[in-house]
């Protein structure tokens, strides 16, 4: 799956700039009350023999309570070693799973309690420290569990609106991202053979008066769960250095998530997409 995920990423990097969008930070699942999106098939988990995404969600395994969702998130969330050699825990290491980030009308991200449609949303923070004259790479991974698949679908849809509304965004105090280019990758499009839905953005990161440095944001959906990373570079860091560690962690996390939520027949090769 890692090789296919890298192919997906490289395809997106080459075609970024499409009108489809995504929010600038995974410290940012979507907003609260919106009309439901159109139903779509729920299937797919690593690529099958024909290159299609063949994961099948087992509805009985999907969390039904906040406690079940928190347990799932804790089991699949990445540790620093999942990002790669040299990554360490940032302080704070994670956020309250009862909160998420919301993009305001002023294009500033703020923490807020999760709405009723979200059971848990956990953000974990890591970094590759500054070394050899190069600045740190700061990474965050967010896992959000919705009550149902439609809620996760709407989160993906709303992030496109956020990016179009706010091409320049304030991530934290004295941190901005500008020059965002973004794209959406539904299952089977633009090389997406590893998830049911994907969105990503590239841009320029400005901490205080410094920058620009590379910035990358990537979110995927598997059933009622979304997983996203943001990666912010420092002086002397390349786009590849900024992306590599978070992509490793994203692949590990989604693999564990598929194992937690997948139907048994999919694991043995006998499953079909469920509606």
Short mmCIF file of N, CA and C in Angstrom, two decimals, residues 2 48 69 131 134 163 207:
data_model
loop_
_atom_site.label_atom_id
_atom_site.label_comp_id
_atom_site.label_asym_id
_atom_site.label_seq_id
_atom_site.Cartn_x
_atom_site.Cartn_y
_atom_site.Cartn_z
N UNK A 2 2.04 1.21 0.64
CA UNK A 2 2.88 2.40 0.73
C UNK A 2 3.28 2.89 -0.65
N UNK A 48 -6.86 -3.82 -4.98
CA UNK A 48 -7.09 -5.22 -5.28
C UNK A 48 -6.26 -5.66 -6.46
N UNK A 69 -15.34 5.36 19.86
CA UNK A 69 -14.56 6.13 18.90
C UNK A 69 -13.20 6.51 19.47
N UNK A 131 18.33 20.52 12.51
CA UNK A 131 19.64 19.86 12.52
C UNK A 131 20.42 20.26 11.28
N UNK A 134 19.39 23.18 9.18
CA UNK A 134 18.04 23.19 8.62
C UNK A 134 17.01 23.28 9.74
N UNK A 163 -11.39 25.91 1.43
CA UNK A 163 -10.22 26.33 0.68
C UNK A 163 -10.56 27.42 -0.33
N UNK A 207 6.03 31.31 9.38
CA UNK A 207 6.01 31.48 10.83
C UNK A 207 6.63 32.82 11.23
#
